[in-house]
mmCIF file of C-alpha atoms in Angstrom:
data_model
loop_
_atom_site.group_PDB
_atom_site.id
_atom_site.type_symbol
_atom_site.label_atom_id
_atom_site.label_comp_id
_atom_site.label_asym_id
_atom_site.label_seq_id
_atom_site.Cartn_x
_atom_site.Cartn_y
_atom_site.Cartn_z
ATOM 1 C CA MET E 70 -6.582 4.580 17.220
ATOM 2 C CA SER E 71 -8.944 7.480 17.065
ATOM 3 C CA MET E 72 -11.960 7.603 14.810
ATOM 4 C CA ASN E 73 -10.365 10.430 12.823
ATOM 5 C CA VAL E 74 -7.470 8.187 11.822
ATOM 6 C CA ILE E 75 -9.847 5.374 10.877
ATOM 7 C CA ASP E 76 -12.124 7.707 8.911
ATOM 8 C CA GLU E 77 -9.144 9.188 7.093
ATOM 9 C CA ALA E 78 -7.836 5.731 6.157
ATOM 10 C CA ARG E 79 -11.261 4.757 4.794
ATOM 11 C CA ALA E 80 -11.530 7.972 2.794
ATOM 12 C CA ARG E 81 -8.049 7.508 1.323
ATOM 13 C CA ARG E 82 -8.987 3.983 0.216
ATOM 14 C CA SER E 83 -12.184 5.270 -1.387
ATOM 15 C CA LEU E 84 -10.410 8.043 -3.298
ATOM 16 C CA PRO E 85 -9.890 6.997 -6.924
ATOM 17 C CA ALA E 86 -6.478 7.118 -8.555
ATOM 18 C CA PRO E 87 -5.589 10.617 -9.768
ATOM 19 C CA ALA E 88 -6.154 9.833 -13.463
ATOM 20 C CA LEU E 89 -9.546 8.309 -12.681
ATOM 21 C CA ALA E 90 -10.508 11.317 -10.557
ATOM 22 C CA LYS E 91 -9.732 13.553 -13.528
ATOM 23 C CA ALA E 92 -11.699 11.294 -15.879
ATOM 24 C CA ILE E 93 -14.714 11.331 -13.542
ATOM 25 C CA ARG E 94 -14.626 15.121 -13.315
ATOM 26 C CA GLU E 95 -14.242 15.559 -17.071
ATOM 27 C CA ALA E 96 -17.012 13.043 -17.859
ATOM 28 C CA ALA E 97 -19.319 15.050 -15.617
ATOM 29 C CA GLY E 98 -18.374 18.267 -17.408
ATOM 30 C CA VAL E 99 -17.190 19.912 -14.209
ATOM 31 C CA SER E 100 -14.177 22.216 -14.172
ATOM 32 C CA GLN E 101 -11.277 22.062 -11.767
ATOM 33 C CA SER E 102 -12.270 25.573 -10.708
ATOM 34 C CA ALA E 103 -15.768 24.434 -9.735
ATOM 35 C CA ILE E 104 -14.369 21.591 -7.633
ATOM 36 C CA ALA E 105 -11.861 23.977 -6.067
ATOM 37 C CA ARG E 106 -14.551 26.525 -5.185
ATOM 38 C CA SER E 107 -16.714 23.894 -3.537
ATOM 39 C CA LEU E 108 -13.773 22.718 -1.433
ATOM 40 C CA GLY E 109 -12.281 26.130 -0.654
ATOM 41 C CA VAL E 110 -8.978 25.401 -2.402
ATOM 42 C CA THR E 111 -7.320 26.740 -5.533
ATOM 43 C CA ARG E 112 -7.737 25.305 -9.013
ATOM 44 C CA MET E 113 -4.014 24.527 -8.958
ATOM 45 C CA THR E 114 -4.528 22.357 -5.882
ATOM 46 C CA VAL E 115 -7.132 20.265 -7.690
ATOM 47 C CA SER E 116 -4.797 20.091 -10.691
ATOM 48 C CA ARG E 117 -2.012 18.744 -8.465
ATOM 49 C CA TRP E 118 -4.341 16.122 -6.995
ATOM 50 C CA GLU E 119 -5.378 15.005 -10.478
ATOM 51 C CA ALA E 120 -1.755 14.881 -11.648
ATOM 52 C CA GLY E 121 -0.794 12.773 -8.643
ATOM 53 C CA PHE E 122 1.721 15.314 -7.367
ATOM 54 C CA CYS E 123 0.008 15.428 -3.986
ATOM 55 C CA ARG E 124 -3.080 14.118 -2.206
ATOM 56 C CA PRO E 125 -5.853 16.018 -0.477
ATOM 57 C CA SER E 126 -5.206 17.014 3.105
ATOM 58 C CA PRO E 127 -7.297 15.289 5.755
ATOM 59 C CA GLU E 128 -9.553 18.333 5.973
ATOM 60 C CA HIS E 129 -10.412 18.101 2.245
ATOM 61 C CA LEU E 130 -10.164 14.366 1.722
ATOM 62 C CA ASN E 131 -13.696 13.291 2.606
ATOM 63 C CA ALA E 132 -15.347 16.174 0.765
ATOM 64 C CA TYR E 133 -13.289 15.555 -2.389
ATOM 65 C CA ALA E 134 -14.022 11.815 -2.290
ATOM 66 C CA ASP E 135 -17.745 12.583 -1.811
ATOM 67 C CA ILE E 136 -17.773 14.956 -4.796
ATOM 68 C CA LEU E 137 -16.108 12.355 -7.011
ATOM 69 C CA ARG E 138 -18.507 9.610 -5.863
ATOM 70 C CA THR E 139 -21.479 11.871 -6.586
ATOM 71 C CA LEU E 140 -20.187 12.885 -10.022
ATOM 72 C CA ASP E 141 -19.462 9.259 -10.912
ATOM 73 C CA ALA E 142 -22.889 8.069 -9.756
ATOM 74 C CA GLU E 143 -24.641 10.850 -11.683
ATOM 75 C CA ALA E 144 -22.649 10.030 -14.830
ATOM 76 C CA ARG E 145 -23.768 6.416 -14.522
ATOM 77 C CA GLY E 146 -27.388 7.447 -13.986
ATOM 78 C CA GLU E 147 -27.637 6.321 -10.374
#
């Protein structure tokens, strides 16, 4: 197994469920558009991730998971 496959598996495990991802974003007061801009995707893509219709591609997975972790930590005052 390559490191990319291992890293991707770890990132997928660390990605919250779609409804929780949406709740984290909303609690932080961040729009889908802002997330999309920071990742270089469309707002509709973020909407689909949050609805559970699809998951982030490997190229966006780590960055999206990092954004959600950061937003969650900030909301909790960490």
